[in-house]
Structures are given as C-alpha cells and as structure tokens.
Short mmCIF file of C-alpha atoms in Angstrom, two decimals:
data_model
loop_
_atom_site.label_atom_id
_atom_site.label_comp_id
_atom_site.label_asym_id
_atom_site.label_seq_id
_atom_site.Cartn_x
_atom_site.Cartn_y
_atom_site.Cartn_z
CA UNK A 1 -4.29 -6.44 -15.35
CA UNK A 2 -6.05 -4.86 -12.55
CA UNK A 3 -7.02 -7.24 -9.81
CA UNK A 4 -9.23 -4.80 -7.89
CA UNK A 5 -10.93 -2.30 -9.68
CA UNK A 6 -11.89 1.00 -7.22
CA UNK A 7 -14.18 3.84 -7.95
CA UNK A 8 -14.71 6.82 -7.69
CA UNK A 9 -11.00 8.10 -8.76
CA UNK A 10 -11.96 11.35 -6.82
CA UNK A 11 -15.22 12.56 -4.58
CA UNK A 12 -16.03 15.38 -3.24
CA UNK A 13 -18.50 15.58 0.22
CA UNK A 14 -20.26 18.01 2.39
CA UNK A 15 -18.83 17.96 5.87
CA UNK A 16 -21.39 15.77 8.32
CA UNK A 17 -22.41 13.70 5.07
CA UNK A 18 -21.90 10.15 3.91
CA UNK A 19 -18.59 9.22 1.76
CA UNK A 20 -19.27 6.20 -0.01
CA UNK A 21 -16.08 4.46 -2.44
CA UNK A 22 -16.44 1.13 -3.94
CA UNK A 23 -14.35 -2.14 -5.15
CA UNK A 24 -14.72 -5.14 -7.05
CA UNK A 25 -12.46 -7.71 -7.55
CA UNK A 26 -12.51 -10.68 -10.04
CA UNK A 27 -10.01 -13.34 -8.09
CA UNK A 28 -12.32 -15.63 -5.31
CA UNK A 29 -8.94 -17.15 -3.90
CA UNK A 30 -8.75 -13.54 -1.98
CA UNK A 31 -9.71 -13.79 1.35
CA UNK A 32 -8.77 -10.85 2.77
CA UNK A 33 -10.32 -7.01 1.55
CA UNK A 34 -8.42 -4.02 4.33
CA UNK A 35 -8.79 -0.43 3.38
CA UNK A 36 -5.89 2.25 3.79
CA UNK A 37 -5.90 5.67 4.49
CA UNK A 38 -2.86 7.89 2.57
CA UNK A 39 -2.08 11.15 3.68
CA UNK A 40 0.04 13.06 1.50
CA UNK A 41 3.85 12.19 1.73
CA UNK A 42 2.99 9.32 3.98
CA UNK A 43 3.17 5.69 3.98
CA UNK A 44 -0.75 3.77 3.51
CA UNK A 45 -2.25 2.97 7.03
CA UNK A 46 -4.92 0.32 7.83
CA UNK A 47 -8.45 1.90 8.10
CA UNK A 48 -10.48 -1.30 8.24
CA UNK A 49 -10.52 -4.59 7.30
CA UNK A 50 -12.78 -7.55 6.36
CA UNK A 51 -13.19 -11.43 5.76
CA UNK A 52 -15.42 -12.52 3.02
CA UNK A 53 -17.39 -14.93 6.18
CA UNK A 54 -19.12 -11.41 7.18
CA UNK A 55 -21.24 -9.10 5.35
CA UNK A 56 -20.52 -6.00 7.17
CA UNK A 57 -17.96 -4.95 9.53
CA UNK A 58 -18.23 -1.31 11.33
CA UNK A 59 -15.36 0.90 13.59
CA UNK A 60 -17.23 4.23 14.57
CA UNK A 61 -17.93 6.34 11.41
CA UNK A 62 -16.50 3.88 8.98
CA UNK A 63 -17.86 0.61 7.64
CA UNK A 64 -17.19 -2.33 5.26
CA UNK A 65 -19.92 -3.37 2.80
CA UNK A 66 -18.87 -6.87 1.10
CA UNK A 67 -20.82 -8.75 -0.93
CA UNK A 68 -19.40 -12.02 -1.84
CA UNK A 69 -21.49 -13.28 -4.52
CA UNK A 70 -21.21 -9.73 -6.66
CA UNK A 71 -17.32 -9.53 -5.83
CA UNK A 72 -17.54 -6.17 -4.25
CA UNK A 73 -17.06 -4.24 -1.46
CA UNK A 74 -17.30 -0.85 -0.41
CA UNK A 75 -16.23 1.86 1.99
CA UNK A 76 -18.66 3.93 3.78
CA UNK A 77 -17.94 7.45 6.27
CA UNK A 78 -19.96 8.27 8.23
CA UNK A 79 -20.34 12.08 9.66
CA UNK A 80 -17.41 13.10 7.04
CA UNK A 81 -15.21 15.27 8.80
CA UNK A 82 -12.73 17.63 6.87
CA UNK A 83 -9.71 15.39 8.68
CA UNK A 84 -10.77 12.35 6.60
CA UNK A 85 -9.55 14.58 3.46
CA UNK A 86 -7.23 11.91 1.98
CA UNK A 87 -6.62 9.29 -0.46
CA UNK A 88 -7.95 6.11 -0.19
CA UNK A 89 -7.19 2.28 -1.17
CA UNK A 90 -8.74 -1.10 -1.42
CA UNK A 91 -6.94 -3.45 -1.59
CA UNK A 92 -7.12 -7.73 -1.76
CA UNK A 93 -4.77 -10.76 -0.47
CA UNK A 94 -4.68 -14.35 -0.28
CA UNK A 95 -3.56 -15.50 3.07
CA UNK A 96 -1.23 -17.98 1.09
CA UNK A 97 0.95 -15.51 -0.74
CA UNK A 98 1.73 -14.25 2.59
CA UNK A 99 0.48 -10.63 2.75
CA UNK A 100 1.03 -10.05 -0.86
CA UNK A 101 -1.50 -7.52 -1.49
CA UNK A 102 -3.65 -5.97 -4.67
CA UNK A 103 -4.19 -2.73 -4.29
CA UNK A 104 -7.01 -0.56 -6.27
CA UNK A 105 -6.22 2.34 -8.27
CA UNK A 106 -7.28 4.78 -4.86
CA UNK A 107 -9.60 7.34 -4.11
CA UNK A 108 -8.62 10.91 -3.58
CA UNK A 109 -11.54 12.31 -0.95
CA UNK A 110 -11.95 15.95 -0.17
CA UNK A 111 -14.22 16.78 2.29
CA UNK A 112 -15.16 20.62 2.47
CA UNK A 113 -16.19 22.52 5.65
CA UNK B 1 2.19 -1.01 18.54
CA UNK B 2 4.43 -2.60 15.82
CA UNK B 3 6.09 -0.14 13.51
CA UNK B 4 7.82 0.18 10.37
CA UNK B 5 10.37 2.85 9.72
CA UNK B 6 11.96 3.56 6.60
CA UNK B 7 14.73 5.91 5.79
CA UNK B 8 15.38 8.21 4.90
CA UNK B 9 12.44 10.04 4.19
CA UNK B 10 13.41 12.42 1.64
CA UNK B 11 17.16 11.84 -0.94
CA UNK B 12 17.55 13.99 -3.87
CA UNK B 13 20.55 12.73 -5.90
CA UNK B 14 22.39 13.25 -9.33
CA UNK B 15 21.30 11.46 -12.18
CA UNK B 16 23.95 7.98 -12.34
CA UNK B 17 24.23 7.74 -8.47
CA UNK B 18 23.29 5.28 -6.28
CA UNK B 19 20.96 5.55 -3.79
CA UNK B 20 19.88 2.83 -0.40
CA UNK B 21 16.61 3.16 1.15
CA UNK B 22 16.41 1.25 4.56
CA UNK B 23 13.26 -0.71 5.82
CA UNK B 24 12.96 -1.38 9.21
CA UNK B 25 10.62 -3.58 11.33
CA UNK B 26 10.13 -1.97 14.85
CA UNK B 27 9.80 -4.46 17.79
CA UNK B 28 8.91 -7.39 15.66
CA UNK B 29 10.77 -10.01 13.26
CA UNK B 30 9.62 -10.00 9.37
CA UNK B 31 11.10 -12.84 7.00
CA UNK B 32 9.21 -11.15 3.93
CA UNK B 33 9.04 -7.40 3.21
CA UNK B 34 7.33 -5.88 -0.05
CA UNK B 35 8.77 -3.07 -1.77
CA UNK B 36 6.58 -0.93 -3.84
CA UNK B 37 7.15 2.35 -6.07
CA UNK B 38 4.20 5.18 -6.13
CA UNK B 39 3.84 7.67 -8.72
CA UNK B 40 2.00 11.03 -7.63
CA UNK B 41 -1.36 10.46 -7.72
CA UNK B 42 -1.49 6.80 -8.54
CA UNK B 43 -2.12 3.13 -6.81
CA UNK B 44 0.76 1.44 -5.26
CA UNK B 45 2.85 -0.66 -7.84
CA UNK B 46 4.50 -3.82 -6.17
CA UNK B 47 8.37 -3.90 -7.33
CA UNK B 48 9.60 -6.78 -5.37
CA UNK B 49 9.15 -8.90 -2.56
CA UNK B 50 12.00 -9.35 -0.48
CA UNK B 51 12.75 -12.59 1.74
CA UNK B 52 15.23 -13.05 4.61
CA UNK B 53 18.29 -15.42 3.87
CA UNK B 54 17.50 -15.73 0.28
CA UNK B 55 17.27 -13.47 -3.12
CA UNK B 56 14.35 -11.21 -3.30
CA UNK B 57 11.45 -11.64 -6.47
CA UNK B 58 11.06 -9.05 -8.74
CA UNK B 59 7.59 -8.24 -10.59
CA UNK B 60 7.27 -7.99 -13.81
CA UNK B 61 8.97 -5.79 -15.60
CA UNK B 62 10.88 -4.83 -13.05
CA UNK B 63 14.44 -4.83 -13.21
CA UNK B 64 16.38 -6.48 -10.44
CA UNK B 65 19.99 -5.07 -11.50
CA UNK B 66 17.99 -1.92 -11.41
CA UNK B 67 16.94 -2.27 -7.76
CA UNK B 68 18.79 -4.42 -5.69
CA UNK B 69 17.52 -5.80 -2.83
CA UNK B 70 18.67 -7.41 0.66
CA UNK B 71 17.17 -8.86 3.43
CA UNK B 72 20.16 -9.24 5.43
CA UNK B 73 18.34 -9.84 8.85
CA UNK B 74 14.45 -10.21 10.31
CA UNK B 75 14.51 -6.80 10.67
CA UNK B 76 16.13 -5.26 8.22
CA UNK B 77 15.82 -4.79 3.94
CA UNK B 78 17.31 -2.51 1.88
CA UNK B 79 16.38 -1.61 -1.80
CA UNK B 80 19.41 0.11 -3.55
CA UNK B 81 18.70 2.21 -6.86
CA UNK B 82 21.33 1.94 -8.89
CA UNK B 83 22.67 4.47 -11.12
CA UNK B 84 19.49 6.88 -10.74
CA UNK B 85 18.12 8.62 -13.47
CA UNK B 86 15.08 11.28 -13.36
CA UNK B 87 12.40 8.82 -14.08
CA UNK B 88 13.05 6.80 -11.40
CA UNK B 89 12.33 10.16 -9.02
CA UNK B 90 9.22 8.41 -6.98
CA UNK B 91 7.94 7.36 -3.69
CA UNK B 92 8.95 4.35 -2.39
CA UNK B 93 7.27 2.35 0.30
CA UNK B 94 8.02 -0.96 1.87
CA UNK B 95 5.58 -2.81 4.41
CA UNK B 96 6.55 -5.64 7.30
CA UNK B 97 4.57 -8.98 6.89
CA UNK B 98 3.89 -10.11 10.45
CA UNK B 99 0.58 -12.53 11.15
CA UNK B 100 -1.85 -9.64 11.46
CA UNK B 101 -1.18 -8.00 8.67
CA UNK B 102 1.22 -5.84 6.52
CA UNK B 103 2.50 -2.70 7.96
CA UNK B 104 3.59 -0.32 5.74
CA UNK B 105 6.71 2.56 6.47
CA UNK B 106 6.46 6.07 5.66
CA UNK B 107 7.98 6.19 2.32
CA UNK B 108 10.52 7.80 1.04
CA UNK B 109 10.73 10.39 -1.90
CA UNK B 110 13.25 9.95 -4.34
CA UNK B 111 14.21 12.88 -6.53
CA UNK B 112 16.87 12.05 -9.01
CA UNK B 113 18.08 15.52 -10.40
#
C-alpha cells in the first residue's frame, strides 16, 4: 500500500516557468513532509521540508504548499532553471519511528532551455 | 556538514557471489541506519532498518538471509548480498538517522552479471 501518493510521474517546463508536483498522504500520525532532489546515479538529497503547524514554508525559488485538512502537499519552482532537471520525491515520517520515512512514487522533471 | 558515504559506488559481480556494501556516517554517531533498494526509474523501496548492537528488521518480503545486515559500530553498517543473482542488479542506498533528519549516501549500483 502506498502511503504517499505523488503526481505527476513526469513534467515537462519551459525554462523561467513554474514547476508545480503534488502529494497526498492518508496516515495523520505523520508529522513530518521533506522533499528530495535525485540526480541520476546519486543518493536523494533534502530540498525542503515542512511541519504540518505551517501552511507554507519557502527557500528562494522553491516552496512547500501543505494543507492539513485535505492531506496534501505540494512542491512549487519557481524561475525553473534547466539545473533543476531531476527526479523528485515526497516523502512522510512520524517522529516516533525514528526517521523511518514514506517515500512517493517520484517525479522525473525536465526543464528545457 | 554531516555526511554519509557509502561504498563502493559501483560492483559488478558474477551471479552466486557475495557482495558488502559499506554505510558510513561522517562526523556524527547513528544508532539506526535504513537500507533501501531502487529500481531505475522507481520510488525508493525500504529493505531494512538496521540498529547498532542489535539485529537489523527486515520489511516485508524481504529476505534477511538474502541481505544480511550489521551495525557493528555508531558509524558503521554493512548490507551483504548474498549469493547475487541478476535480479538483484539495483541501486542501493542507505541514510544516517541523526536528530535533524535522515541523510542519505550516494548509492551504490549493483550489477550482478
């Protein structure tokens, strides 16, 4: 069963426009929503994170959308730059489980010149 | 910063040998470490989570005479595949649990010939 469900499986966007890339998640217990940022071959790095007691969180181009009573949460870019071309993941944990996390099924963006 | 380094990066094997991956915590202690197996193109799949001093958990449907894990020290786990065939050819990552947050390694590609 997935625990967090992510969509789009791949987008495309114009350089200097807005990637958007969405989650939902059905468990309440999780407390804690990060995104990661895959390059090929590489090992997931935190992008940005968030704790259901805020509503938005922003770090330069990118920001987290999360809306607690809908169960979702979302990824925006800003100013898409052909270096964010990359695969993306959601992911959800409960503090408890220590750092066990969900991860959604990713995102593969390509962002052309 | 705090890093996690795996190695190696990059084994190709025979089918029926054995092959260690190493997970190292860089500059800070971990007493859990999560090992997870990604196919190309596709989410992260948690395989095990492996505790200092004590025997690791396996997910579902994983099997633990399969991959054998040790946490031998706070800095240290290894995940052995045993007698390798060509479907276990994959990426494996671990990640670090520290108070902040997972860190995830680099992976490392297994290709079992």
């Amino acid at each position: 069963q997935q625990q967090v469900k992510q969509s789009p499986q791949s987008l495309i966007v114009q350089k200097g426009g807005i990637s958007i890339i969405n989650c939902a998640y059905e468990n309440t217990a999780f407390d804690y929503f990060p995104w990661y940022q895959q390059f090929p071959g590489k090992g997931p790095a935190l992008l940005i994170a968030i704790r259901p007691d805020v509503s938005e969180k922003k770090e330069g181009r990118f920001t987290i959308s999360f809306n607690k009573s809908a169960k979702q949460f979302s990824l925006h870019i800003m100013d898409s730059q052909p270096g964010d071309s990359a695969t993306y993941f959601c992911a959800a944990s409960m503090y408890d489980t220590g750092n066990q996390f969900y991860f959604g099924t990713g995102t593969s963006l390509t962002v052309i010149p | 910063g705090a890093v996690v380094s795996q190695h190696p990066s990059r084994v190709i094997c025979k089918s029926g040998t054995s092959v260690k991956i190493e997970c190292r915590s860089l500059d800070f202690q971990a007493t859990t470490m999560f090992w997870y197996r990604q196919f190309p193109k596709q989410s992260l799949m948690l395989m095990a989570t492996s505790n200092e001093g004590s025997k690791a958990t396996y997910e579902q449907g994983v099997e633990k005479d399969k991959f054998l894990i040790n946490h031998a020290s706070l800095t240290l786990s290894t995940l052995t595949v045993t007698s390798a065939h060509p479907e276990d050819s994959s990426f494996y990552i671990c990640s670090a649990v520290r108070v902040a947050g997972p860190i995830f390694g680099p992976g490392t590609r297994l290709t079992v010939l």
